[in-house]
Amino acid sequence: MEYSQLYVQRIRSLCRAHGVSINRLAGISGVKQSTLDNIVRGLTKNPRVATRRRIALAFGMTLAEFLDFPELNDYAFEDDE
């Protein structure tokens, strides 16, 4: 699984857990609907930290809590060399 897909998986999982749609998340977080759609569809591979923070806050989490999940913690980054 690609690194960017982990964020999509995390967002979808949190939406399910909190009973909100991507559309509702846009309203709660203040992130544009088009931006969230691009993230979820995989068109935006590396969302800005400010965007990730807004999403985290919408779920009542800090950015650190949002980024602290097993799939990301276990992800092996490949060297670009």
mmCIF file with all atom_site columns, N, CA and C in Angstrom:
data_model
loop_
_atom_site.group_PDB
_atom_site.id
_atom_site.type_symbol
_atom_site.label_atom_id
_atom_site.label_alt_id
_atom_site.label_comp_id
_atom_site.label_asym_id
_atom_site.label_entity_id
_atom_site.label_seq_id
_atom_site.pdbx_PDB_ins_code
_atom_site.Cartn_x
_atom_site.Cartn_y
_atom_site.Cartn_z
_atom_site.occupancy
_atom_site.B_iso_or_equiv
_atom_site.pdbx_formal_charge
_atom_site.auth_seq_id
_atom_site.auth_comp_id
_atom_site.auth_asym_id
_atom_site.auth_atom_id
_atom_site.pdbx_PDB_model_num
ATOM 1   N N  . MET A 1 1  ? 0.847   -1.182 0.000  1.00 0.00 ? 1  MET A N  1
ATOM 2   C CA . MET A 1 1  ? 0.000   0.000  0.000  1.00 0.00 ? 1  MET A CA 1
ATOM 3   C C  . MET A 1 1  ? 0.888   1.239  0.000  1.00 0.00 ? 1  MET A C  1
ATOM 4   N N  . GLU A 1 2  ? 0.484   2.208  -0.785 1.00 0.00 ? 2  GLU A N  1
ATOM 5   C CA . GLU A 1 2  ? 1.236   3.456  -0.858 1.00 0.00 ? 2  GLU A CA 1
ATOM 6   C C  . GLU A 1 2  ? 0.980   4.309  0.382  1.00 0.00 ? 2  GLU A C  1
ATOM 7   N N  . TYR A 1 3  ? 1.958   5.136  0.684  1.00 0.00 ? 3  TYR A N  1
ATOM 8   C CA . TYR A 1 3  ? 1.879   6.052  1.822  1.00 0.00 ? 3  TYR A CA 1
ATOM 9   C C  . TYR A 1 3  ? 0.615   6.911  1.756  1.00 0.00 ? 3  TYR A C  1
ATOM 10  N N  . SER A 1 4  ? 0.311   7.458  0.586  1.00 0.00 ? 4  SER A N  1
ATOM 11  C CA . SER A 1 4  ? -0.850  8.338  0.443  1.00 0.00 ? 4  SER A CA 1
ATOM 12  C C  . SER A 1 4  ? -2.159  7.596  0.702  1.00 0.00 ? 4  SER A C  1
ATOM 13  N N  . GLN A 1 5  ? -2.201  6.318  0.391  1.00 0.00 ? 5  GLN A N  1
ATOM 14  C CA . GLN A 1 5  ? -3.406  5.528  0.621  1.00 0.00 ? 5  GLN A CA 1
ATOM 15  C C  . GLN A 1 5  ? -3.683  5.328  2.108  1.00 0.00 ? 5  GLN A C  1
ATOM 16  N N  . LEU A 1 6  ? -2.637  5.394  2.909  1.00 0.00 ? 6  LEU A N  1
ATOM 17  C CA . LEU A 1 6  ? -2.819  5.248  4.353  1.00 0.00 ? 6  LEU A CA 1
ATOM 18  C C  . LEU A 1 6  ? -3.654  6.395  4.917  1.00 0.00 ? 6  LEU A C  1
ATOM 19  N N  . TYR A 1 7  ? -3.452  7.614  4.396  1.00 0.00 ? 7  TYR A N  1
ATOM 20  C CA . TYR A 1 7  ? -4.254  8.751  4.852  1.00 0.00 ? 7  TYR A CA 1
ATOM 21  C C  . TYR A 1 7  ? -5.715  8.577  4.468  1.00 0.00 ? 7  TYR A C  1
ATOM 22  N N  . VAL A 1 8  ? -5.936  8.089  3.266  1.00 0.00 ? 8  VAL A N  1
ATOM 23  C CA . VAL A 1 8  ? -7.301  7.861  2.807  1.00 0.00 ? 8  VAL A CA 1
ATOM 24  C C  . VAL A 1 8  ? -7.979  6.829  3.706  1.00 0.00 ? 8  VAL A C  1
ATOM 25  N N  . GLN A 1 9  ? -7.269  5.750  3.970  1.00 0.00 ? 9  GLN A N  1
ATOM 26  C CA . GLN A 1 9  ? -7.788  4.707  4.843  1.00 0.00 ? 9  GLN A CA 1
ATOM 27  C C  . GLN A 1 9  ? -8.091  5.268  6.234  1.00 0.00 ? 9  GLN A C  1
ATOM 28  N N  . ARG A 1 10 ? -7.209  6.090  6.754  1.00 0.00 ? 10 ARG A N  1
ATOM 29  C CA . ARG A 1 10 ? -7.396  6.686  8.079  1.00 0.00 ? 10 ARG A CA 1
ATOM 30  C C  . ARG A 1 10 ? -8.615  7.608  8.090  1.00 0.00 ? 10 ARG A C  1
ATOM 31  N N  . ILE A 1 11 ? -8.753  8.442  7.091  1.00 0.00 ? 11 ILE A N  1
ATOM 32  C CA . ILE A 1 11 ? -9.885  9.365  7.027  1.00 0.00 ? 11 ILE A CA 1
ATOM 33  C C  . ILE A 1 11 ? -11.191 8.587  6.919  1.00 0.00 ? 11 ILE A C  1
ATOM 34  N N  . ARG A 1 12 ? -11.233 7.613  6.050  1.00 0.00 ? 12 ARG A N  1
ATOM 35  C CA . ARG A 1 12 ? -12.464 6.812  5.885  1.00 0.00 ? 12 ARG A CA 1
ATOM 36  C C  . ARG A 1 12 ? -12.819 6.068  7.170  1.00 0.00 ? 12 ARG A C  1
ATOM 37  N N  . SER A 1 13 ? -11.821 5.528  7.828  1.00 0.00 ? 13 SER A N  1
ATOM 38  C CA . SER A 1 13 ? -12.043 4.806  9.077  1.00 0.00 ? 13 SER A CA 1
ATOM 39  C C  . SER A 1 13 ? -12.605 5.731  10.161 1.00 0.00 ? 13 SER A C  1
ATOM 40  N N  . LEU A 1 14 ? -12.023 6.915  10.277 1.00 0.00 ? 14 LEU A N  1
ATOM 41  C CA . LEU A 1 14 ? -12.506 7.868  11.272 1.00 0.00 ? 14 LEU A CA 1
ATOM 42  C C  . LEU A 1 14 ? -13.905 8.372  10.930 1.00 0.00 ? 14 LEU A C  1
ATOM 43  N N  . CYS A 1 15 ? -14.189 8.548  9.661  1.00 0.00 ? 15 CYS A N  1
ATOM 44  C CA . CYS A 1 15 ? -15.537 8.953  9.247  1.00 0.00 ? 15 CYS A CA 1
ATOM 45  C C  . CYS A 1 15 ? -16.556 7.892  9.655  1.00 0.00 ? 15 CYS A C  1
ATOM 46  N N  . ARG A 1 16 ? -16.226 6.633  9.403  1.00 0.00 ? 16 ARG A N  1
ATOM 47  C CA . ARG A 1 16 ? -17.133 5.545  9.801  1.00 0.00 ? 16 ARG A CA 1
ATOM 48  C C  . ARG A 1 16 ? -17.321 5.527  11.311 1.00 0.00 ? 16 ARG A C  1
ATOM 49  N N  . ALA A 1 17 ? -16.220 5.643  12.045 1.00 0.00 ? 17 ALA A N  1
ATOM 50  C CA . ALA A 1 17 ? -16.285 5.587  13.513 1.00 0.00 ? 17 ALA A CA 1
ATOM 51  C C  . ALA A 1 17 ? -17.099 6.734  14.102 1.00 0.00 ? 17 ALA A C  1
ATOM 52  N N  . HIS A 1 18 ? -17.068 7.894  13.452 1.00 0.00 ? 18 HIS A N  1
ATOM 53  C CA . HIS A 1 18 ? -17.786 9.067  13.953 1.00 0.00 ? 18 HIS A CA 1
ATOM 54  C C  . HIS A 1 18 ? -19.129 9.286  13.256 1.00 0.00 ? 18 HIS A C  1
ATOM 55  N N  . GLY A 1 19 ? -19.448 8.434  12.310 1.00 0.00 ? 19 GLY A N  1
ATOM 56  C CA . GLY A 1 19 ? -20.719 8.525  11.612 1.00 0.00 ? 19 GLY A CA 1
ATOM 57  C C  . GLY A 1 19 ? -20.879 9.777  10.775 1.00 0.00 ? 19 GLY A C  1
ATOM 58  N N  . VAL A 1 20 ? -19.785 10.184 10.116 1.00 0.00 ? 20 VAL A N  1
ATOM 59  C CA . VAL A 1 20 ? -19.855 11.362 9.244  1.00 0.00 ? 20 VAL A CA 1
ATOM 60  C C  . VAL A 1 20 ? -19.418 10.991 7.835  1.00 0.00 ? 20 VAL A C  1
ATOM 61  N N  . SER A 1 21 ? -19.974 11.678 6.883  1.00 0.00 ? 21 SER A N  1
ATOM 62  C CA . SER A 1 21 ? -19.589 11.491 5.485  1.00 0.00 ? 21 SER A CA 1
ATOM 63  C C  . SER A 1 21 ? -18.414 12.406 5.167  1.00 0.00 ? 21 SER A C  1
ATOM 64  N N  . ILE A 1 22 ? -17.812 12.182 4.025  1.00 0.00 ? 22 ILE A N  1
ATOM 65  C CA . ILE A 1 22 ? -16.740 13.061 3.560  1.00 0.00 ? 22 ILE A CA 1
ATOM 66  C C  . ILE A 1 22 ? -17.286 14.478 3.387  1.00 0.00 ? 22 ILE A C  1
ATOM 67  N N  . ASN A 1 23 ? -18.518 14.585 2.869  1.00 0.00 ? 23 ASN A N  1
ATOM 68  C CA . ASN A 1 23 ? -19.135 15.903 2.704  1.00 0.00 ? 23 ASN A CA 1
ATOM 69  C C  . ASN A 1 23 ? -19.280 16.611 4.051  1.00 0.00 ? 23 ASN A C  1
ATOM 70  N N  . ARG A 1 24 ? -19.747 15.887 5.042  1.00 0.00 ? 24 ARG A N  1
ATOM 71  C CA . ARG A 1 24 ? -19.917 16.471 6.384  1.00 0.00 ? 24 ARG A CA 1
ATOM 72  C C  . ARG A 1 24 ? -18.559 16.829 6.983  1.00 0.00 ? 24 ARG A C  1
ATOM 73  N N  . LEU A 1 25 ? -17.564 15.997 6.746  1.00 0.00 ? 25 LEU A N  1
ATOM 74  C CA . LEU A 1 25 ? -16.218 16.279 7.239  1.00 0.00 ? 25 LEU A CA 1
ATOM 75  C C  . LEU A 1 25 ? -15.705 17.597 6.675  1.00 0.00 ? 25 LEU A C  1
ATOM 76  N N  . ALA A 1 26 ? -16.002 17.855 5.430  1.00 0.00 ? 26 ALA A N  1
ATOM 77  C CA . ALA A 1 26 ? -15.582 19.125 4.822  1.00 0.00 ? 26 ALA A CA 1
ATOM 78  C C  . ALA A 1 26 ? -16.169 20.294 5.603  1.00 0.00 ? 26 ALA A C  1
ATOM 79  N N  . GLY A 1 27 ? -17.440 20.212 5.936  1.00 0.00 ? 27 GLY A N  1
ATOM 80  C CA . GLY A 1 27 ? -18.078 21.289 6.689  1.00 0.00 ? 27 GLY A CA 1
ATOM 81  C C  . GLY A 1 27 ? -17.529 21.443 8.092  1.00 0.00 ? 27 GLY A C  1
ATOM 82  N N  . ILE A 1 28 ? -17.294 20.328 8.754  1.00 0.00 ? 28 ILE A N  1
ATOM 83  C CA . ILE A 1 28 ? -16.789 20.360 10.130 1.00 0.00 ? 28 ILE A CA 1
ATOM 84  C C  . ILE A 1 28 ? -15.356 20.879 10.180 1.00 0.00 ? 28 ILE A C  1
ATOM 85  N N  . SER A 1 29 ? -14.541 20.439 9.226  1.00 0.00 ? 29 SER A N  1
ATOM 86  C CA . SER A 1 29 ? -13.107 20.740 9.265  1.00 0.00 ? 29 SER A CA 1
ATOM 87  C C  . SER A 1 29 ? -12.741 22.088 8.661  1.00 0.00 ? 29 SER A C  1
ATOM 88  N N  . GLY A 1 30 ? -13.606 22.591 7.781  1.00 0.00 ? 30 GLY A N  1
ATOM 89  C CA . GLY A 1 30 ? -13.263 23.821 7.077  1.00 0.00 ? 30 GLY A CA 1
ATOM 90  C C  . GLY A 1 30 ? -12.356 23.573 5.888  1.00 0.00 ? 30 GLY A C  1
ATOM 91  N N  . VAL A 1 31 ? -12.140 22.301 5.549  1.00 0.00 ? 31 VAL A N  1
ATOM 92  C CA . VAL A 1 31 ? -11.357 21.944 4.371  1.00 0.00 ? 31 VAL A CA 1
ATOM 93  C C  . VAL A 1 31 ? -12.325 21.910 3.192  1.00 0.00 ? 31 VAL A C  1
ATOM 94  N N  . LYS A 1 32 ? -11.936 22.494 2.080  1.00 0.00 ? 32 LYS A N  1
ATOM 95  C CA . LYS A 1 32 ? -12.802 22.523 0.912  1.00 0.00 ? 32 LYS A CA 1
ATOM 96  C C  . LYS A 1 32 ? -13.202 21.112 0.495  1.00 0.00 ? 32 LYS A C  1
ATOM 97  N N  . GLN A 1 33 ? -14.437 20.992 0.070  1.00 0.00 ? 33 GLN A N  1
ATOM 98  C CA . GLN A 1 33 ? -14.951 19.707 -0.409 1.00 0.00 ? 33 GLN A CA 1
ATOM 99  C C  . GLN A 1 33 ? -14.071 19.145 -1.517 1.00 0.00 ? 33 GLN A C  1
ATOM 100 N N  . SER A 1 34 ? -13.659 20.002 -2.438 1.00 0.00 ? 34 SER A N  1
ATOM 101 C CA . SER A 1 34 ? -12.824 19.551 -3.558 1.00 0.00 ? 34 SER A CA 1
ATOM 102 C C  . SER A 1 34 ? -11.473 19.031 -3.066 1.00 0.00 ? 34 SER A C  1
ATOM 103 N N  . THR A 1 35 ? -10.930 19.660 -2.044 1.00 0.00 ? 35 THR A N  1
ATOM 104 C CA . THR A 1 35 ? -9.648  19.208 -1.485 1.00 0.00 ? 35 THR A CA 1
ATOM 105 C C  . THR A 1 35 ? -9.795  17.827 -0.871 1.00 0.00 ? 35 THR A C  1
ATOM 106 N N  . LEU A 1 36 ? -10.844 17.641 -0.062 1.00 0.00 ? 36 LEU A N  1
ATOM 107 C CA . LEU A 1 36 ? -11.076 16.326 0.538  1.00 0.00 ? 36 LEU A CA 1
ATOM 108 C C  . LEU A 1 36 ? -11.344 15.270 -0.527 1.00 0.00 ? 36 LEU A C  1
ATOM 109 N N  . ASP A 1 37 ? -12.124 15.618 -1.533 1.00 0.00 ? 37 ASP A N  1
ATOM 110 C CA . ASP A 1 37 ? -12.386 14.674 -2.621 1.00 0.00 ? 37 ASP A CA 1
ATOM 111 C C  . ASP A 1 37 ? -11.092 14.264 -3.314 1.00 0.00 ? 37 ASP A C  1
ATOM 112 N N  . ASN A 1 38 ? -10.210 15.231 -3.554 1.00 0.00 ? 38 ASN A N  1
ATOM 113 C CA . ASN A 1 38 ? -8.924  14.926 -4.204 1.00 0.00 ? 38 ASN A CA 1
ATOM 114 C C  . ASN A 1 38 ? -8.053  14.027 -3.334 1.00 0.00 ? 38 ASN A C  1
ATOM 115 N N  . ILE A 1 39 ? -8.097  14.224 -2.031 1.00 0.00 ? 39 ILE A N  1
ATOM 116 C CA . ILE A 1 39 ? -7.330  13.365 -1.118 1.00 0.00 ? 39 ILE A CA 1
ATOM 117 C C  . ILE A 1 39 ? -7.900  11.953 -1.149 1.00 0.00 ? 39 ILE A C  1
ATOM 118 N N  . VAL A 1 40 ? -9.205  11.844 -0.988 1.00 0.00 ? 40 VAL A N  1
ATOM 119 C CA . VAL A 1 40 ? -9.856  10.534 -0.909 1.00 0.00 ? 40 VAL A CA 1
ATOM 120 C C  . VAL A 1 40 ? -9.760  9.769  -2.234 1.00 0.00 ? 40 VAL A C  1
ATOM 121 N N  . ARG A 1 41 ? -9.793  10.472 -3.344 1.00 0.00 ? 41 ARG A N  1
ATOM 122 C CA . ARG A 1 41 ? -9.675  9.811  -4.654 1.00 0.00 ? 41 ARG A CA 1
ATOM 123 C C  . ARG A 1 41 ? -8.222  9.521  -5.023 1.00 0.00 ? 41 ARG A C  1
ATOM 124 N N  . GLY A 1 42 ? -7.286  9.997  -4.219 1.00 0.00 ? 42 GLY A N  1
ATOM 125 C CA . GLY A 1 42 ? -5.877  9.721  -4.479 1.00 0.00 ? 42 GLY A CA 1
ATOM 126 C C  . GLY A 1 42 ? -5.209  10.690 -5.426 1.00 0.00 ? 42 GLY A C  1
ATOM 127 N N  . LEU A 1 43 ? -5.895  11.776 -5.766 1.00 0.00 ? 43 LEU A N  1
ATOM 128 C CA . LEU A 1 43 ? -5.299  12.764 -6.661 1.00 0.00 ? 43 LEU A CA 1
ATOM 129 C C  . LEU A 1 43 ? -4.300  13.654 -5.926 1.00 0.00 ? 43 LEU A C  1
ATOM 130 N N  . THR A 1 44 ? -4.559  13.910 -4.656 1.00 0.00 ? 44 THR A N  1
ATOM 131 C CA . THR A 1 44 ? -3.614  14.637 -3.810 1.00 0.00 ? 44 THR A CA 1
ATOM 132 C C  . THR A 1 44 ? -2.893  13.594 -2.968 1.00 0.00 ? 44 THR A C  1
ATOM 133 N N  . LYS A 1 45 ? -1.629  13.399 -3.266 1.00 0.00 ? 45 LYS A N  1
ATOM 134 C CA . LYS A 1 45 ? -0.852  12.341 -2.614 1.00 0.00 ? 45 LYS A CA 1
ATOM 135 C C  . LYS A 1 45 ? -0.281  12.742 -1.264 1.00 0.00 ? 45 LYS A C  1
ATOM 136 N N  . ASN A 1 46 ? -0.008  14.030 -1.091 1.00 0.00 ? 46 ASN A N  1
ATOM 137 C CA . ASN A 1 46 ? 0.642   14.485 0.135  1.00 0.00 ? 46 ASN A CA 1
ATOM 138 C C  . ASN A 1 46 ? -0.022  15.786 0.605  1.00 0.00 ? 46 ASN A C  1
ATOM 139 N N  . PRO A 1 47 ? -1.158  15.669 1.314  1.00 0.00 ? 47 PRO A N  1
ATOM 140 C CA . PRO A 1 47 ? -1.852  16.882 1.756  1.00 0.00 ? 47 PRO A CA 1
ATOM 141 C C  . PRO A 1 47 ? -0.985  17.727 2.683  1.00 0.00 ? 47 PRO A C  1
ATOM 142 N N  . ARG A 1 48 ? -1.221  19.017 2.642  1.00 0.00 ? 48 ARG A N  1
ATOM 143 C CA . ARG A 1 48 ? -0.461  19.935 3.491  1.00 0.00 ? 48 ARG A CA 1
ATOM 144 C C  . ARG A 1 48 ? -0.721  19.625 4.960  1.00 0.00 ? 48 ARG A C  1
ATOM 145 N N  . VAL A 1 49 ? 0.236   19.952 5.791  1.00 0.00 ? 49 VAL A N  1
ATOM 146 C CA . VAL A 1 49 ? 0.108   19.725 7.228  1.00 0.00 ? 49 VAL A CA 1
ATOM 147 C C  . VAL A 1 49 ? -1.093  20.487 7.784  1.00 0.00 ? 49 VAL A C  1
ATOM 148 N N  . ALA A 1 50 ? -1.324  21.692 7.305  1.00 0.00 ? 50 ALA A N  1
ATOM 149 C CA . ALA A 1 50 ? -2.465  22.479 7.777  1.00 0.00 ? 50 ALA A CA 1
ATOM 150 C C  . ALA A 1 50 ? -3.778  21.759 7.462  1.00 0.00 ? 50 ALA A C  1
ATOM 151 N N  . THR A 1 51 ? -3.854  21.113 6.320  1.00 0.00 ? 51 THR A N  1
ATOM 152 C CA . THR A 1 51 ? -5.050  20.357 5.940  1.00 0.00 ? 51 THR A CA 1
ATOM 153 C C  . THR A 1 51 ? -5.218  19.150 6.847  1.00 0.00 ? 51 THR A C  1
ATOM 154 N N  . ARG A 1 52 ? -4.146  18.423 7.079  1.00 0.00 ? 52 ARG A N  1
ATOM 155 C CA . ARG A 1 52 ? -4.195  17.257 7.970  1.00 0.00 ? 52 ARG A CA 1
ATOM 156 C C  . ARG A 1 52 ? -4.608  17.675 9.376  1.00 0.00 ? 52 ARG A C  1
ATOM 157 N N  . ARG A 1 53 ? -4.102  18.811 9.823  1.00 0.00 ? 53 ARG A N  1
ATOM 158 C CA . ARG A 1 53 ? -4.441  19.310 11.156 1.00 0.00 ? 53 ARG A CA 1
ATOM 159 C C  . ARG A 1 53 ? -5.922  19.643 11.257 1.00 0.00 ? 53 ARG A C  1
ATOM 160 N N  . ARG A 1 54 ? -6.473  20.281 10.246 1.00 0.00 ? 54 ARG A N  1
ATOM 161 C CA . ARG A 1 54 ? -7.901  20.612 10.251 1.00 0.00 ? 54 ARG A CA 1
ATOM 162 C C  . ARG A 1 54 ? -8.762  19.357 10.292 1.00 0.00 ? 54 ARG A C  1
ATOM 163 N N  . ILE A 1 55 ? -8.352  18.348 9.547  1.00 0.00 ? 55 ILE A N  1
ATOM 164 C CA . ILE A 1 55 ? -9.080  17.082 9.558  1.00 0.00 ? 55 ILE A CA 1
ATOM 165 C C  . ILE A 1 55 ? -9.001  16.452 10.946 1.00 0.00 ? 55 ILE A C  1
ATOM 166 N N  . ALA A 1 56 ? -7.818  16.443 11.520 1.00 0.00 ? 56 ALA A N  1
ATOM 167 C CA . ALA A 1 56 ? -7.646  15.883 12.861 1.00 0.00 ? 56 ALA A CA 1
ATOM 168 C C  . ALA A 1 56 ? -8.526  16.606 13.877 1.00 0.00 ? 56 ALA A C  1
ATOM 169 N N  . LEU A 1 57 ? -8.510  17.923 13.839 1.00 0.00 ? 57 LEU A N  1
ATOM 170 C CA . LEU A 1 57 ? -9.314  18.699 14.785 1.00 0.00 ? 57 LEU A CA 1
ATOM 171 C C  . LEU A 1 57 ? -10.801 18.415 14.623 1.00 0.00 ? 57 LEU A C  1
ATOM 172 N N  . ALA A 1 58 ? -11.238 18.163 13.407 1.00 0.00 ? 58 ALA A N  1
ATOM 173 C CA . ALA A 1 58 ? -12.645 17.840 13.163 1.00 0.00 ? 58 ALA A CA 1
ATOM 174 C C  . ALA A 1 58 ? -13.048 16.552 13.874 1.00 0.00 ? 58 ALA A C  1
ATOM 175 N N  . PHE A 1 59 ? -12.097 15.671 14.081 1.00 0.00 ? 59 PHE A N  1
ATOM 176 C CA . PHE A 1 59 ? -12.354 14.426 14.796 1.00 0.00 ? 59 PHE A CA 1
ATOM 177 C C  . PHE A 1 59 ? -12.015 14.530 16.284 1.00 0.00 ? 59 PHE A C  1
ATOM 178 N N  . GLY A 1 60 ? -11.696 15.735 16.737 1.00 0.00 ? 60 GLY A N  1
ATOM 179 C CA . GLY A 1 60 ? -11.361 15.938 18.144 1.00 0.00 ? 60 GLY A CA 1
ATOM 180 C C  . GLY A 1 60 ? -10.003 15.377 18.518 1.00 0.00 ? 60 GLY A C  1
ATOM 181 N N  . MET A 1 61 ? -9.090  15.387 17.554 1.00 0.00 ? 61 MET A N  1
ATOM 182 C CA . MET A 1 61 ? -7.756  14.823 17.755 1.00 0.00 ? 61 MET A CA 1
ATOM 183 C C  . MET A 1 61 ? -6.694  15.878 17.485 1.00 0.00 ? 61 MET A C  1
ATOM 184 N N  . THR A 1 62 ? -5.537  15.660 18.062 1.00 0.00 ? 62 THR A N  1
ATOM 185 C CA . THR A 1 62 ? -4.376  16.452 17.672 1.00 0.00 ? 62 THR A CA 1
ATOM 186 C C  . THR A 1 62 ? -3.832  15.844 16.382 1.00 0.00 ? 62 THR A C  1
ATOM 187 N N  . LEU A 1 63 ? -2.971  16.576 15.714 1.00 0.00 ? 63 LEU A N  1
ATOM 188 C CA . LEU A 1 63 ? -2.344  16.039 14.508 1.00 0.00 ? 63 LEU A CA 1
ATOM 189 C C  . LEU A 1 63 ? -1.543  14.782 14.847 1.00 0.00 ? 63 LEU A C  1
ATOM 190 N N  . ALA A 1 64 ? -0.871  14.797 15.994 1.00 0.00 ? 64 ALA A N  1
ATOM 191 C CA . ALA A 1 64 ? -0.090  13.625 16.408 1.00 0.00 ? 64 ALA A CA 1
ATOM 192 C C  . ALA A 1 64 ? -0.989  12.404 16.592 1.00 0.00 ? 64 ALA A C  1
ATOM 193 N N  . GLU A 1 65 ? -2.158  12.594 17.189 1.00 0.00 ? 65 GLU A N  1
ATOM 194 C CA . GLU A 1 65 ? -3.097  11.481 17.362 1.00 0.00 ? 65 GLU A CA 1
ATOM 195 C C  . GLU A 1 65 ? -3.608  10.980 16.017 1.00 0.00 ? 65 GLU A C  1
ATOM 196 N N  . PHE A 1 66 ? -3.877  11.913 15.117 1.00 0.00 ? 66 PHE A N  1
ATOM 197 C CA . PHE A 1 66 ? -4.352  11.545 13.786 1.00 0.00 ? 66 PHE A CA 1
ATOM 198 C C  . PHE A 1 66 ? -3.324  10.688 13.056 1.00 0.00 ? 66 PHE A C  1
ATOM 199 N N  . LEU A 1 67 ? -2.055  11.018 13.226 1.00 0.00 ? 67 LEU A N  1
ATOM 200 C CA . LEU A 1 67 ? -0.981  10.307 12.531 1.00 0.00 ? 67 LEU A CA 1
ATOM 201 C C  . LEU A 1 67 ? -0.519  9.048  13.256 1.00 0.00 ? 67 LEU A C  1
ATOM 202 N N  . ASP A 1 68 ? -1.036  8.820  14.454 1.00 0.00 ? 68 ASP A N  1
ATOM 203 C CA . ASP A 1 68 ? -0.610  7.670  15.254 1.00 0.00 ? 68 ASP A CA 1
ATOM 204 C C  . ASP A 1 68 ? -1.589  6.514  15.069 1.00 0.00 ? 68 ASP A C  1
ATOM 205 N N  . PHE A 1 69 ? -1.334  5.709  14.032 1.00 0.00 ? 69 PHE A N  1
ATOM 206 C CA . PHE A 1 69 ? -2.132  4.504  13.811 1.00 0.00 ? 69 PHE A CA 1
ATOM 207 C C  . PHE A 1 69 ? -1.211  3.427  13.247 1.00 0.00 ? 69 PHE A C  1
ATOM 208 N N  . PRO A 1 70 ? -1.516  2.163  13.536 1.00 0.00 ? 70 PRO A N  1
ATOM 209 C CA . PRO A 1 70 ? -0.578  1.072  13.234 1.00 0.00 ? 70 PRO A CA 1
ATOM 210 C C  . PRO A 1 70 ? -0.070  1.024  11.795 1.00 0.00 ? 70 PRO A C  1
ATOM 211 N N  . GLU A 1 71 ? -0.957  1.202  10.827 1.00 0.00 ? 71 GLU A N  1
ATOM 212 C CA . GLU A 1 71 ? -0.525  1.092  9.435  1.00 0.00 ? 71 GLU A CA 1
ATOM 213 C C  . GLU A 1 71 ? 0.541   2.117  9.075  1.00 0.00 ? 71 GLU A C  1
ATOM 214 N N  . LEU A 1 72 ? 0.397   3.334  9.588  1.00 0.00 ? 72 LEU A N  1
ATOM 215 C CA . LEU A 1 72 ? 1.403   4.357  9.311  1.00 0.00 ? 72 LEU A CA 1
ATOM 216 C C  . LEU A 1 72 ? 2.657   4.119  10.139 1.00 0.00 ? 72 LEU A C  1
ATOM 217 N N  . ASN A 1 73 ? 2.474   3.710  11.385 1.00 0.00 ? 73 ASN A N  1
ATOM 218 C CA . ASN A 1 73 ? 3.626   3.448  12.248 1.00 0.00 ? 73 ASN A CA 1
ATOM 219 C C  . ASN A 1 73 ? 4.490   2.311  11.706 1.00 0.00 ? 73 ASN A C  1
ATOM 220 N N  . ASP A 1 74 ? 3.865   1.361  11.033 1.00 0.00 ? 74 ASP A N  1
ATOM 221 C CA . ASP A 1 74 ? 4.581   0.197  10.497 1.00 0.00 ? 74 ASP A CA 1
ATOM 222 C C  . ASP A 1 74 ? 5.062   0.389  9.055  1.00 0.00 ? 74 ASP A C  1
ATOM 223 N N  . TYR A 1 75 ? 4.725   1.537  8.469  1.00 0.00 ? 75 TYR A N  1
ATOM 224 C CA . TYR A 1 75 ? 5.071   1.777  7.066  1.00 0.00 ? 75 TYR A CA 1
ATOM 225 C C  . TYR A 1 75 ? 6.577   1.875  6.893  1.00 0.00 ? 75 TYR A C  1
ATOM 226 N N  . ALA A 1 76 ? 7.099   1.192  5.879  1.00 0.00 ? 76 ALA A N  1
ATOM 227 C CA . ALA A 1 76 ? 8.530   1.232  5.579  1.00 0.00 ? 76 ALA A CA 1
ATOM 228 C C  . ALA A 1 76 ? 8.752   2.193  4.425  1.00 0.00 ? 76 ALA A C  1
ATOM 229 N N  . PHE A 1 77 ? 9.389   3.306  4.707  1.00 0.00 ? 77 PHE A N  1
ATOM 230 C CA . PHE A 1 77 ? 9.688   4.292  3.669  1.00 0.00 ? 77 PHE A CA 1
ATOM 231 C C  . PHE A 1 77 ? 10.884  3.826  2.870  1.00 0.00 ? 77 PHE A C  1
ATOM 232 N N  . GLU A 1 78 ? 10.740  3.856  1.566  1.00 0.00 ? 78 GLU A N  1
ATOM 233 C CA . GLU A 1 78 ? 11.828  3.471  0.668  1.00 0.00 ? 78 GLU A CA 1
ATOM 234 C C  . GLU A 1 78 ? 12.765  4.665  0.487  1.00 0.00 ? 78 GLU A C  1
ATOM 235 N N  . ASP A 1 79 ? 14.051  4.389  0.438  1.00 0.00 ? 79 ASP A N  1
ATOM 236 C CA . ASP A 1 79 ? 15.012  5.444  0.135  1.00 0.00 ? 79 ASP A CA 1
ATOM 237 C C  . ASP A 1 79 ? 14.876  5.810  -1.337 1.00 0.00 ? 79 ASP A C  1
ATOM 238 N N  . ASP A 1 80 ? 14.953  7.101  -1.627 1.00 0.00 ? 80 ASP A N  1
ATOM 239 C CA . ASP A 1 80 ? 14.823  7.571  -3.001 1.00 0.00 ? 80 ASP A CA 1
ATOM 240 C C  . ASP A 1 80 ? 16.162  7.579  -3.730 1.00 0.00 ? 80 ASP A C  1
ATOM 241 N N  . GLU A 1 81 ? 17.145  7.025  -3.136 1.00 0.00 ? 81 GLU A N  1
ATOM 242 C CA . GLU A 1 81 ? 18.485  7.048  -3.736 1.00 0.00 ? 81 GLU A CA 1
ATOM 243 C C  . GLU A 1 81 ? 18.606  6.073  -4.874 1.00 0.00 ? 81 GLU A C  1
#
